[in-house]
Amino acid sequence: AQSVTQLGSHVSVSEGALVLLRCNYSSSVPPYLFWYVQYPNQGLQLLLKYTSAATLVKGINGFEAEFKKSETSFHLTKPSAHMSDAAEYFCAVITNTGNQFYFGTGTSLTVIP
Amino acid sequence: SQTIHQWPATLVQPVGSPLSLECTVEGTSNPNLYWYRQAAGRGLQLLFYSVGIGQISSEVPQNLSASRPQDRQFILSSKKLLLSDSGFYLCAWSGGGAYGYTFGSGTRLTVV
Protein backbone atom coordinates (compact mmCIF):
# COMPACT_ATOMS: atom_id res chain seq x y z
CA ALA A 1 0.00 0.00 0.00
CA GLN A 2 1.07 3.55 -0.61
CA SER A 3 0.68 6.66 1.49
CA VAL A 4 1.96 10.21 1.66
CA THR A 5 2.64 12.44 4.65
CA GLN A 6 3.03 16.17 4.28
CA LEU A 7 4.55 17.72 7.38
CA GLY A 8 3.13 21.13 8.13
CA SER A 9 -0.36 21.99 6.97
CA HIS A 10 0.60 25.68 6.92
CA VAL A 11 3.95 27.17 5.96
CA SER A 12 4.78 30.88 5.92
CA VAL A 13 7.86 32.36 4.31
CA SER A 14 8.99 35.86 3.53
CA GLU A 15 9.16 37.00 -0.04
CA GLY A 16 12.59 36.08 -1.39
CA ALA A 17 13.19 33.38 1.21
CA LEU A 18 13.69 29.68 0.61
CA VAL A 19 10.56 27.58 0.23
CA LEU A 20 10.70 24.05 1.64
CA LEU A 21 7.59 21.86 1.65
CA ARG A 22 8.06 18.39 3.06
CA CYS A 23 6.70 15.13 1.71
CA ASN A 24 7.43 11.62 2.90
CA TYR A 25 6.01 8.57 1.21
CA SER A 26 5.45 4.94 1.93
CA SER A 27 5.41 2.41 -0.87
CA SER A 28 6.16 -1.28 -1.06
CA VAL A 29 7.25 -0.94 -4.70
CA PRO A 30 9.14 1.79 -6.56
CA PRO A 31 6.89 4.82 -6.64
CA TYR A 32 6.14 7.63 -8.98
CA LEU A 33 5.91 10.90 -7.06
CA PHE A 34 4.22 14.15 -7.94
CA TRP A 35 3.76 17.67 -6.65
CA TYR A 36 0.65 19.64 -7.57
CA VAL A 37 -0.28 23.24 -6.86
CA GLN A 38 -3.80 24.54 -6.37
CA TYR A 39 -4.78 28.20 -6.49
CA PRO A 40 -8.09 29.25 -4.90
CA ASN A 41 -11.15 27.90 -6.66
CA GLN A 42 -9.09 26.19 -9.32
CA GLY A 43 -8.12 22.65 -10.19
CA LEU A 44 -4.75 21.13 -9.39
CA GLN A 45 -1.84 21.87 -11.71
CA LEU A 46 1.16 19.60 -12.07
CA LEU A 47 4.38 21.20 -10.78
CA LEU A 48 6.76 18.30 -11.31
CA LYS A 49 7.05 14.54 -11.16
CA TYR A 50 9.56 11.81 -10.43
CA THR A 51 9.26 8.71 -12.58
CA SER A 52 12.55 6.87 -11.82
CA ALA A 53 14.82 8.93 -14.06
CA ALA A 54 16.90 11.73 -12.51
CA THR A 55 16.43 12.01 -8.74
CA LEU A 56 16.52 15.82 -8.88
CA VAL A 57 13.47 16.97 -10.74
CA LYS A 58 12.89 20.49 -11.99
CA GLY A 59 9.39 21.78 -12.48
CA ILE A 60 7.53 24.89 -13.45
CA ASN A 61 7.78 28.27 -11.71
CA GLY A 62 11.31 27.59 -10.43
CA PHE A 63 10.35 24.67 -8.18
CA GLU A 64 12.36 21.50 -7.85
CA ALA A 65 12.24 18.34 -5.78
CA GLU A 66 14.71 15.61 -4.92
CA PHE A 67 13.79 11.97 -4.60
CA LYS A 68 15.68 10.41 -1.69
CA LYS A 69 14.99 6.71 -1.45
CA SER A 70 16.95 6.27 1.80
CA GLU A 71 14.81 8.91 3.48
CA THR A 72 11.60 8.05 1.60
CA SER A 73 11.25 11.75 0.90
CA PHE A 74 10.35 14.01 -1.99
CA HIS A 75 10.60 17.54 -0.59
CA LEU A 76 9.68 20.53 -2.75
CA THR A 77 11.95 23.56 -2.78
CA LYS A 78 12.26 26.95 -4.41
CA PRO A 79 15.25 29.21 -3.71
CA SER A 80 13.32 32.46 -3.60
CA ALA A 81 9.62 32.77 -2.81
CA HIS A 82 7.42 35.04 -4.85
CA MET A 83 4.05 36.41 -3.83
CA SER A 84 2.45 34.42 -6.65
CA ASP A 85 3.63 31.17 -5.01
CA ALA A 86 0.96 31.49 -2.33
CA ALA A 87 -1.26 28.46 -2.87
CA GLU A 88 -2.05 24.95 -1.65
CA TYR A 89 0.50 22.26 -2.50
CA PHE A 90 -0.19 18.54 -2.68
CA CYS A 91 2.23 15.64 -2.83
CA ALA A 92 1.02 12.38 -4.37
CA VAL A 93 2.29 8.86 -4.95
CA ILE A 94 1.31 6.14 -7.41
CA THR A 95 2.96 2.95 -8.55
CA ASN A 96 3.52 1.83 -12.11
CA THR A 97 0.72 -0.71 -11.75
CA GLY A 98 -1.64 1.45 -9.72
CA ASN A 99 -4.81 3.15 -10.88
CA GLN A 100 -5.13 5.82 -8.26
CA PHE A 101 -3.06 8.45 -6.55
CA TYR A 102 -2.59 8.70 -2.85
CA PHE A 103 -2.51 12.37 -1.94
CA GLY A 104 -1.10 14.07 1.09
CA THR A 105 -3.36 16.37 3.07
CA GLY A 106 -1.83 19.43 1.50
CA THR A 107 0.32 22.34 2.66
CA SER A 108 -0.93 25.89 2.45
CA LEU A 109 1.92 28.26 1.58
CA THR A 110 1.69 31.90 2.62
CA VAL A 111 4.22 34.39 1.30
CA ILE A 112 4.75 37.43 3.49
CA PRO A 113 5.75 40.64 1.70
CA SER B 1 -3.30 17.43 -26.93
CA GLN B 2 -5.54 16.21 -24.17
CA THR B 3 -8.02 18.48 -22.47
CA ILE B 4 -10.54 17.99 -19.72
CA HIS B 5 -13.75 19.95 -19.36
CA GLN B 6 -15.80 20.16 -16.21
CA TRP B 7 -18.99 22.10 -15.70
CA PRO B 8 -20.62 24.04 -14.23
CA ALA B 9 -18.00 26.13 -12.43
CA THR B 10 -20.36 27.07 -9.61
CA LEU B 11 -23.68 25.71 -8.48
CA VAL B 12 -26.07 26.59 -5.68
CA GLN B 13 -28.69 23.95 -5.00
CA PRO B 14 -31.35 23.55 -2.30
CA VAL B 15 -31.30 20.60 0.07
CA GLY B 16 -33.14 17.65 -1.42
CA SER B 17 -32.63 18.67 -5.03
CA PRO B 18 -30.88 16.45 -7.59
CA LEU B 19 -27.35 16.95 -8.85
CA SER B 20 -25.58 16.25 -12.09
CA LEU B 21 -21.98 17.27 -12.72
CA GLU B 22 -20.37 16.39 -16.01
CA CYS B 23 -16.78 15.84 -17.02
CA THR B 24 -15.47 15.10 -20.50
CA VAL B 25 -12.00 14.40 -21.80
CA GLU B 26 -10.72 15.07 -25.30
CA GLY B 27 -7.66 13.85 -27.15
CA THR B 28 -7.26 10.46 -25.52
CA SER B 29 -9.02 7.13 -25.40
CA ASN B 30 -9.81 4.79 -22.53
CA PRO B 31 -8.64 7.16 -19.81
CA ASN B 32 -8.93 6.40 -16.12
CA LEU B 33 -11.42 8.92 -14.71
CA TYR B 34 -11.81 10.19 -11.17
CA TRP B 35 -14.11 12.33 -9.02
CA TYR B 36 -12.66 14.02 -5.95
CA ARG B 37 -14.21 16.30 -3.35
CA GLN B 38 -12.57 18.98 -1.24
CA ALA B 39 -14.44 20.20 1.79
CA ALA B 40 -13.47 23.67 2.99
CA GLY B 41 -9.93 23.69 4.35
CA ARG B 42 -9.50 19.98 3.86
CA GLY B 43 -7.63 17.69 1.54
CA LEU B 44 -8.76 15.64 -1.41
CA GLN B 45 -11.23 12.84 -0.92
CA LEU B 46 -11.54 10.28 -3.71
CA LEU B 47 -15.21 9.60 -4.38
CA PHE B 48 -15.25 7.42 -7.50
CA TYR B 49 -12.95 6.17 -10.19
CA SER B 50 -13.49 4.37 -13.45
CA VAL B 51 -11.13 2.37 -15.64
CA GLY B 52 -13.65 1.83 -18.44
CA ILE B 53 -17.20 2.34 -19.68
CA GLY B 54 -19.69 1.19 -17.08
CA GLN B 55 -16.94 0.34 -14.57
CA ILE B 56 -17.28 2.42 -11.42
CA SER B 57 -15.44 1.96 -8.14
CA SER B 58 -16.83 3.76 -5.11
CA GLU B 59 -14.43 4.76 -2.37
CA VAL B 60 -16.77 6.37 0.12
CA PRO B 61 -20.37 5.37 0.94
CA GLN B 62 -22.60 8.39 0.45
CA ASN B 63 -25.67 9.60 -1.37
CA LEU B 64 -23.65 10.31 -4.52
CA SER B 65 -23.29 8.07 -7.54
CA ALA B 66 -21.21 8.13 -10.69
CA SER B 67 -21.69 6.88 -14.20
CA ARG B 68 -19.56 6.53 -17.30
CA PRO B 69 -21.92 6.27 -20.24
CA GLN B 70 -19.22 6.94 -22.82
CA ASP B 71 -15.47 6.38 -22.91
CA ARG B 72 -14.58 9.99 -22.21
CA GLN B 73 -17.56 11.10 -20.16
CA PHE B 74 -17.88 10.85 -16.39
CA ILE B 75 -20.96 12.04 -14.51
CA LEU B 76 -21.44 12.62 -10.79
CA SER B 77 -25.03 12.53 -9.57
CA SER B 78 -27.23 12.67 -6.56
CA LYS B 79 -30.96 12.14 -6.20
CA LYS B 80 -31.26 14.31 -3.08
CA LEU B 81 -28.53 16.66 -1.95
CA LEU B 82 -27.56 17.10 1.69
CA LEU B 83 -25.95 20.13 3.29
CA SER B 84 -22.84 18.02 3.81
CA ASP B 85 -22.49 17.58 0.05
CA SER B 86 -21.25 21.16 -0.23
CA GLY B 87 -17.67 21.39 -1.42
CA PHE B 88 -15.35 21.71 -4.35
CA TYR B 89 -15.64 18.83 -6.81
CA LEU B 90 -12.81 17.93 -9.08
CA CYS B 91 -12.73 15.60 -12.05
CA ALA B 92 -9.43 14.15 -13.24
CA TRP B 93 -8.14 11.79 -15.88
CA SER B 94 -5.02 9.67 -16.13
CA GLY B 95 -3.31 7.49 -18.66
CA GLY B 96 -1.95 5.49 -15.76
CA GLY B 97 1.11 5.51 -13.51
CA ALA B 98 3.80 7.89 -14.64
CA TYR B 99 1.39 10.05 -16.62
CA GLY B 100 -0.08 11.43 -13.44
CA TYR B 101 -3.43 13.11 -13.21
CA THR B 102 -4.79 16.02 -15.17
CA PHE B 103 -7.50 17.88 -13.30
CA GLY B 104 -10.50 19.80 -14.45
CA SER B 105 -11.10 23.31 -13.21
CA GLY B 106 -13.55 22.19 -10.55
CA THR B 107 -17.15 22.86 -9.53
CA ARG B 108 -17.98 24.80 -6.39
CA LEU B 109 -21.20 23.29 -5.04
CA THR B 110 -23.09 25.02 -2.28
CA VAL B 111 -26.12 23.26 -0.87
CA VAL B 112 -28.48 25.65 0.91
mmCIF file with all atom_site columns, N, CA and C in Angstrom, chain A residues 4 6 8-9 11 19 21-23 34-39 44-45 47 60-61 63 76-78 81-92 103-111, chain B residues 38 44:
data_model
loop_
_atom_site.group_PDB
_atom_site.id
_atom_site.type_symbol
_atom_site.label_atom_id
_atom_site.label_alt_id
_atom_site.label_comp_id
_atom_site.label_asym_id
_atom_site.label_entity_id
_atom_site.label_seq_id
_atom_site.pdbx_PDB_ins_code
_atom_site.Cartn_x
_atom_site.Cartn_y
_atom_site.Cartn_z
_atom_site.occupancy
_atom_site.B_iso_or_equiv
_atom_site.pdbx_formal_charge
_atom_site.auth_seq_id
_atom_site.auth_comp_id
_atom_site.auth_asym_id
_atom_site.auth_atom_id
_atom_site.pdbx_PDB_model_num
ATOM 1   N N  . VAL A 1 4   ? 1.158   8.996  1.703   1.00 0.00 ? 4   VAL A N  1
ATOM 2   C CA . VAL A 1 4   ? 1.963   10.215 1.660   1.00 0.00 ? 4   VAL A CA 1
ATOM 3   C C  . VAL A 1 4   ? 1.695   11.025 2.910   1.00 0.00 ? 4   VAL A C  1
ATOM 4   N N  . GLN A 1 6   ? 2.500   14.828 4.460   1.00 0.00 ? 6   GLN A N  1
ATOM 5   C CA . GLN A 1 6   ? 3.032   16.172 4.283   1.00 0.00 ? 6   GLN A CA 1
ATOM 6   C C  . GLN A 1 6   ? 3.130   16.813 5.658   1.00 0.00 ? 6   GLN A C  1
ATOM 7   N N  . GLY A 1 8   ? 3.429   19.702 8.123   1.00 0.00 ? 8   GLY A N  1
ATOM 8   C CA . GLY A 1 8   ? 3.132   21.129 8.130   1.00 0.00 ? 8   GLY A CA 1
ATOM 9   C C  . GLY A 1 8   ? 1.961   21.435 7.215   1.00 0.00 ? 8   GLY A C  1
ATOM 10  N N  . SER A 1 9   ? 0.806   21.657 7.791   1.00 0.00 ? 9   SER A N  1
ATOM 11  C CA . SER A 1 9   ? -0.357  21.989 6.967   1.00 0.00 ? 9   SER A CA 1
ATOM 12  C C  . SER A 1 9   ? -0.314  23.454 6.525   1.00 0.00 ? 9   SER A C  1
ATOM 13  N N  . VAL A 1 11  ? 2.577   26.680 5.977   1.00 0.00 ? 11  VAL A N  1
ATOM 14  C CA . VAL A 1 11  ? 3.950   27.168 5.964   1.00 0.00 ? 11  VAL A CA 1
ATOM 15  C C  . VAL A 1 11  ? 3.938   28.631 5.523   1.00 0.00 ? 11  VAL A C  1
ATOM 16  N N  . VAL A 1 19  ? 11.769  28.350 -0.007  1.00 0.00 ? 19  VAL A N  1
ATOM 17  C CA . VAL A 1 19  ? 10.557  27.580 0.229   1.00 0.00 ? 19  VAL A CA 1
ATOM 18  C C  . VAL A 1 19  ? 10.942  26.115 0.354   1.00 0.00 ? 19  VAL A C  1
ATOM 19  N N  . LEU A 1 21  ? 8.822   22.573 1.289   1.00 0.00 ? 21  LEU A N  1
ATOM 20  C CA . LEU A 1 21  ? 7.595   21.857 1.648   1.00 0.00 ? 21  LEU A CA 1
ATOM 21  C C  . LEU A 1 21  ? 7.938   20.369 1.686   1.00 0.00 ? 21  LEU A C  1
ATOM 22  N N  . ARG A 1 22  ? 7.600   19.744 2.815   1.00 0.00 ? 22  ARG A N  1
ATOM 23  C CA . ARG A 1 22  ? 8.060   18.386 3.062   1.00 0.00 ? 22  ARG A CA 1
ATOM 24  C C  . ARG A 1 22  ? 7.034   17.338 2.672   1.00 0.00 ? 22  ARG A C  1
ATOM 25  N N  . CYS A 1 23  ? 7.541   16.251 2.102   1.00 0.00 ? 23  CYS A N  1
ATOM 26  C CA . CYS A 1 23  ? 6.700   15.133 1.710   1.00 0.00 ? 23  CYS A CA 1
ATOM 27  C C  . CYS A 1 23  ? 7.470   13.841 1.946   1.00 0.00 ? 23  CYS A C  1
ATOM 28  N N  . PHE A 1 34  ? 4.688   12.933 -7.271  1.00 0.00 ? 34  PHE A N  1
ATOM 29  C CA . PHE A 1 34  ? 4.220   14.149 -7.939  1.00 0.00 ? 34  PHE A CA 1
ATOM 30  C C  . PHE A 1 34  ? 4.014   15.261 -6.920  1.00 0.00 ? 34  PHE A C  1
ATOM 31  N N  . TRP A 1 35  ? 4.185   16.488 -7.389  1.00 0.00 ? 35  TRP A N  1
ATOM 32  C CA . TRP A 1 35  ? 3.756   17.669 -6.650  1.00 0.00 ? 35  TRP A CA 1
ATOM 33  C C  . TRP A 1 35  ? 2.779   18.438 -7.538  1.00 0.00 ? 35  TRP A C  1
ATOM 34  N N  . TYR A 1 36  ? 1.658   18.822 -6.903  1.00 0.00 ? 36  TYR A N  1
ATOM 35  C CA . TYR A 1 36  ? 0.653   19.637 -7.571  1.00 0.00 ? 36  TYR A CA 1
ATOM 36  C C  . TYR A 1 36  ? 0.461   20.925 -6.792  1.00 0.00 ? 36  TYR A C  1
ATOM 37  N N  . VAL A 1 37  ? 0.052   21.973 -7.497  1.00 0.00 ? 37  VAL A N  1
ATOM 38  C CA . VAL A 1 37  ? -0.281  23.244 -6.862  1.00 0.00 ? 37  VAL A CA 1
ATOM 39  C C  . VAL A 1 37  ? -1.739  23.572 -7.183  1.00 0.00 ? 37  VAL A C  1
ATOM 40  N N  . GLN A 1 38  ? -2.407  24.150 -6.197  1.00 0.00 ? 38  GLN A N  1
ATOM 41  C CA . GLN A 1 38  ? -3.801  24.543 -6.375  1.00 0.00 ? 38  GLN A CA 1
ATOM 42  C C  . GLN A 1 38  ? -3.985  25.973 -5.914  1.00 0.00 ? 38  GLN A C  1
ATOM 43  N N  . TYR A 1 39  ? -4.417  26.835 -6.828  1.00 0.00 ? 39  TYR A N  1
ATOM 44  C CA . TYR A 1 39  ? -4.778  28.198 -6.486  1.00 0.00 ? 39  TYR A CA 1
ATOM 45  C C  . TYR A 1 39  ? -6.262  28.232 -6.118  1.00 0.00 ? 39  TYR A C  1
ATOM 46  N N  . LEU A 1 44  ? -6.147  21.337 -9.718  1.00 0.00 ? 44  LEU A N  1
ATOM 47  C CA . LEU A 1 44  ? -4.745  21.130 -9.389  1.00 0.00 ? 44  LEU A CA 1
ATOM 48  C C  . LEU A 1 44  ? -3.908  21.133 -10.663 1.00 0.00 ? 44  LEU A C  1
ATOM 49  N N  . GLN A 1 45  ? -2.753  21.757 -10.570 1.00 0.00 ? 45  GLN A N  1
ATOM 50  C CA . GLN A 1 45  ? -1.845  21.868 -11.712 1.00 0.00 ? 45  GLN A CA 1
ATOM 51  C C  . GLN A 1 45  ? -0.549  21.142 -11.372 1.00 0.00 ? 45  GLN A C  1
ATOM 52  N N  . LEU A 1 47  ? 3.137   20.434 -10.925 1.00 0.00 ? 47  LEU A N  1
ATOM 53  C CA . LEU A 1 47  ? 4.378   21.195 -10.780 1.00 0.00 ? 47  LEU A CA 1
ATOM 54  C C  . LEU A 1 47  ? 5.564   20.406 -11.330 1.00 0.00 ? 47  LEU A C  1
ATOM 55  N N  . ILE A 1 60  ? 7.886   23.548 -12.992 1.00 0.00 ? 60  ILE A N  1
ATOM 56  C CA . ILE A 1 60  ? 7.528   24.886 -13.445 1.00 0.00 ? 60  ILE A CA 1
ATOM 57  C C  . ILE A 1 60  ? 7.688   25.895 -12.310 1.00 0.00 ? 60  ILE A C  1
ATOM 58  N N  . ASN A 1 61  ? 7.731   27.161 -12.675 1.00 0.00 ? 61  ASN A N  1
ATOM 59  C CA . ASN A 1 61  ? 7.775   28.271 -11.714 1.00 0.00 ? 61  ASN A CA 1
ATOM 60  C C  . ASN A 1 61  ? 8.987   28.227 -10.787 1.00 0.00 ? 61  ASN A C  1
ATOM 61  N N  . PHE A 1 63  ? 10.361  25.704 -9.203  1.00 0.00 ? 63  PHE A N  1
ATOM 62  C CA . PHE A 1 63  ? 10.349  24.669 -8.177  1.00 0.00 ? 63  PHE A CA 1
ATOM 63  C C  . PHE A 1 63  ? 11.167  23.455 -8.591  1.00 0.00 ? 63  PHE A C  1
ATOM 64  N N  . LEU A 1 76  ? 9.779   19.500 -1.697  1.00 0.00 ? 76  LEU A N  1
ATOM 65  C CA . LEU A 1 76  ? 9.682   20.525 -2.747  1.00 0.00 ? 76  LEU A CA 1
ATOM 66  C C  . LEU A 1 76  ? 10.400  21.781 -2.282  1.00 0.00 ? 76  LEU A C  1
ATOM 67  N N  . THR A 1 77  ? 11.224  22.356 -3.153  1.00 0.00 ? 77  THR A N  1
ATOM 68  C CA . THR A 1 77  ? 11.948  23.562 -2.783  1.00 0.00 ? 77  THR A CA 1
ATOM 69  C C  . THR A 1 77  ? 11.904  24.594 -3.908  1.00 0.00 ? 77  THR A C  1
ATOM 70  N N  . LYS A 1 78  ? 12.103  25.835 -3.482  1.00 0.00 ? 78  LYS A N  1
ATOM 71  C CA . LYS A 1 78  ? 12.265  26.950 -4.408  1.00 0.00 ? 78  LYS A CA 1
ATOM 72  C C  . LYS A 1 78  ? 13.190  27.943 -3.725  1.00 0.00 ? 78  LYS A C  1
ATOM 73  N N  . ALA A 1 81  ? 11.082  32.730 -2.728  1.00 0.00 ? 81  ALA A N  1
ATOM 74  C CA . ALA A 1 81  ? 9.624   32.766 -2.813  1.00 0.00 ? 81  ALA A CA 1
ATOM 75  C C  . ALA A 1 81  ? 9.132   34.053 -3.442  1.00 0.00 ? 81  ALA A C  1
ATOM 76  N N  . HIS A 1 82  ? 8.090   33.892 -4.229  1.00 0.00 ? 82  HIS A N  1
ATOM 77  C CA . HIS A 1 82  ? 7.421   35.040 -4.850  1.00 0.00 ? 82  HIS A CA 1
ATOM 78  C C  . HIS A 1 82  ? 5.992   35.077 -4.332  1.00 0.00 ? 82  HIS A C  1
ATOM 79  N N  . MET A 1 83  ? 5.419   36.272 -4.327  1.00 0.00 ? 83  MET A N  1
ATOM 80  C CA . MET A 1 83  ? 4.051   36.408 -3.834  1.00 0.00 ? 83  MET A CA 1
ATOM 81  C C  . MET A 1 83  ? 3.087   35.482 -4.577  1.00 0.00 ? 83  MET A C  1
ATOM 82  N N  . SER A 1 84  ? 3.341   35.266 -5.842  1.00 0.00 ? 84  SER A N  1
ATOM 83  C CA . SER A 1 84  ? 2.449   34.420 -6.647  1.00 0.00 ? 84  SER A CA 1
ATOM 84  C C  . SER A 1 84  ? 2.547   32.940 -6.290  1.00 0.00 ? 84  SER A C  1
ATOM 85  N N  . ASP A 1 85  ? 3.505   32.569 -5.424  1.00 0.00 ? 85  ASP A N  1
ATOM 86  C CA . ASP A 1 85  ? 3.628   31.171 -5.010  1.00 0.00 ? 85  ASP A CA 1
ATOM 87  C C  . ASP A 1 85  ? 2.622   30.797 -3.921  1.00 0.00 ? 85  ASP A C  1
ATOM 88  N N  . ALA A 1 86  ? 1.944   31.780 -3.367  1.00 0.00 ? 86  ALA A N  1
ATOM 89  C CA . ALA A 1 86  ? 0.957   31.492 -2.328  1.00 0.00 ? 86  ALA A CA 1
ATOM 90  C C  . ALA A 1 86  ? -0.163  30.629 -2.890  1.00 0.00 ? 86  ALA A C  1
ATOM 91  N N  . ALA A 1 87  ? -0.303  29.432 -2.335  1.00 0.00 ? 87  ALA A N  1
ATOM 92  C CA . ALA A 1 87  ? -1.258  28.456 -2.870  1.00 0.00 ? 87  ALA A CA 1
ATOM 93  C C  . ALA A 1 87  ? -1.242  27.234 -1.966  1.00 0.00 ? 87  ALA A C  1
ATOM 94  N N  . GLU A 1 88  ? -2.034  26.235 -2.338  1.00 0.00 ? 88  GLU A N  1
ATOM 95  C CA . GLU A 1 88  ? -2.049  24.945 -1.649  1.00 0.00 ? 88  GLU A CA 1
ATOM 96  C C  . GLU A 1 88  ? -1.219  23.979 -2.482  1.00 0.00 ? 88  GLU A C  1
ATOM 97  N N  . TYR A 1 89  ? -0.377  23.192 -1.808  1.00 0.00 ? 89  TYR A N  1
ATOM 98  C CA . TYR A 1 89  ? 0.498   22.256 -2.502  1.00 0.00 ? 89  TYR A CA 1
ATOM 99  C C  . TYR A 1 89  ? 0.213   20.840 -2.021  1.00 0.00 ? 89  TYR A C  1
ATOM 100 N N  . PHE A 1 90  ? 0.103   19.941 -2.990  1.00 0.00 ? 90  PHE A N  1
ATOM 101 C CA . PHE A 1 90  ? -0.194  18.540 -2.685  1.00 0.00 ? 90  PHE A CA 1
ATOM 102 C C  . PHE A 1 90  ? 0.894   17.641 -3.242  1.00 0.00 ? 90  PHE A C  1
ATOM 103 N N  . CYS A 1 91  ? 1.323   16.700 -2.411  1.00 0.00 ? 91  CYS A N  1
ATOM 104 C CA . CYS A 1 91  ? 2.234   15.643 -2.832  1.00 0.00 ? 91  CYS A CA 1
ATOM 105 C C  . CYS A 1 91  ? 1.394   14.390 -3.079  1.00 0.00 ? 91  CYS A C  1
ATOM 106 N N  . ALA A 1 92  ? 1.797   13.584 -4.061  1.00 0.00 ? 92  ALA A N  1
ATOM 107 C CA . ALA A 1 92  ? 1.021   12.383 -4.367  1.00 0.00 ? 92  ALA A CA 1
ATOM 108 C C  . ALA A 1 92  ? 1.953   11.267 -4.819  1.00 0.00 ? 92  ALA A C  1
ATOM 109 N N  . PHE A 1 103 ? -2.906  10.981 -2.174  1.00 0.00 ? 103 PHE A N  1
ATOM 110 C CA . PHE A 1 103 ? -2.515  12.366 -1.942  1.00 0.00 ? 103 PHE A CA 1
ATOM 111 C C  . PHE A 1 103 ? -2.192  12.610 -0.483  1.00 0.00 ? 103 PHE A C  1
ATOM 112 N N  . GLY A 1 104 ? -1.261  13.535 -0.248  1.00 0.00 ? 104 GLY A N  1
ATOM 113 C CA . GLY A 1 104 ? -1.096  14.075 1.086   1.00 0.00 ? 104 GLY A CA 1
ATOM 114 C C  . GLY A 1 104 ? -2.232  15.026 1.400   1.00 0.00 ? 104 GLY A C  1
ATOM 115 N N  . THR A 1 105 ? -2.265  15.492 2.630   1.00 0.00 ? 105 THR A N  1
ATOM 116 C CA . THR A 1 105 ? -3.361  16.365 3.068   1.00 0.00 ? 105 THR A CA 1
ATOM 117 C C  . THR A 1 105 ? -3.169  17.809 2.653   1.00 0.00 ? 105 THR A C  1
ATOM 118 N N  . GLY A 1 106 ? -2.035  18.101 2.017   1.00 0.00 ? 106 GLY A N  1
ATOM 119 C CA . GLY A 1 106 ? -1.832  19.433 1.499   1.00 0.00 ? 106 GLY A CA 1
ATOM 120 C C  . GLY A 1 106 ? -1.099  20.358 2.450   1.00 0.00 ? 106 GLY A C  1
ATOM 121 N N  . THR A 1 107 ? -0.354  21.300 1.888   1.00 0.00 ? 107 THR A N  1
ATOM 122 C CA . THR A 1 107 ? 0.324   22.342 2.655   1.00 0.00 ? 107 THR A CA 1
ATOM 123 C C  . THR A 1 107 ? -0.043  23.690 2.049   1.00 0.00 ? 107 THR A C  1
ATOM 124 N N  . SER A 1 108 ? -0.566  24.546 2.889   1.00 0.00 ? 108 SER A N  1
ATOM 125 C CA . SER A 1 108 ? -0.926  25.888 2.452   1.00 0.00 ? 108 SER A CA 1
ATOM 126 C C  . SER A 1 108 ? 0.275   26.804 2.628   1.00 0.00 ? 108 SER A C  1
ATOM 127 N N  . LEU A 1 109 ? 0.743   27.371 1.540   1.00 0.00 ? 109 LEU A N  1
ATOM 128 C CA . LEU A 1 109 ? 1.917   28.255 1.576   1.00 0.00 ? 109 LEU A CA 1
ATOM 129 C C  . LEU A 1 109 ? 1.470   29.714 1.566   1.00 0.00 ? 109 LEU A C  1
ATOM 130 N N  . THR A 1 110 ? 1.918   30.454 2.552   1.00 0.00 ? 110 THR A N  1
ATOM 131 C CA . THR A 1 110 ? 1.687   31.895 2.623   1.00 0.00 ? 110 THR A CA 1
ATOM 132 C C  . THR A 1 110 ? 3.018   32.594 2.401   1.00 0.00 ? 110 THR A C  1
ATOM 133 N N  . VAL A 1 111 ? 3.011   33.607 1.548   1.00 0.00 ? 111 VAL A N  1
ATOM 134 C CA . VAL A 1 111 ? 4.218   34.391 1.305   1.00 0.00 ? 111 VAL A CA 1
ATOM 135 C C  . VAL A 1 111 ? 4.001   35.787 1.862   1.00 0.00 ? 111 VAL A C  1
ATOM 136 N N  . GLN B 2 38  ? -13.287 18.233 -2.266  1.00 0.00 ? 38  GLN B N  1
ATOM 137 C CA . GLN B 2 38  ? -12.567 18.981 -1.241  1.00 0.00 ? 38  GLN B CA 1
ATOM 138 C C  . GLN B 2 38  ? -13.580 19.737 -0.403  1.00 0.00 ? 38  GLN B C  1
ATOM 139 N N  . LEU B 2 44  ? -8.015  16.251 -0.321  1.00 0.00 ? 44  LEU B N  1
ATOM 140 C CA . LEU B 2 44  ? -8.755  15.643 -1.412  1.00 0.00 ? 44  LEU B CA 1
ATOM 141 C C  . LEU B 2 44  ? -9.309  14.291 -0.995  1.00 0.00 ? 44  LEU B C  1
#
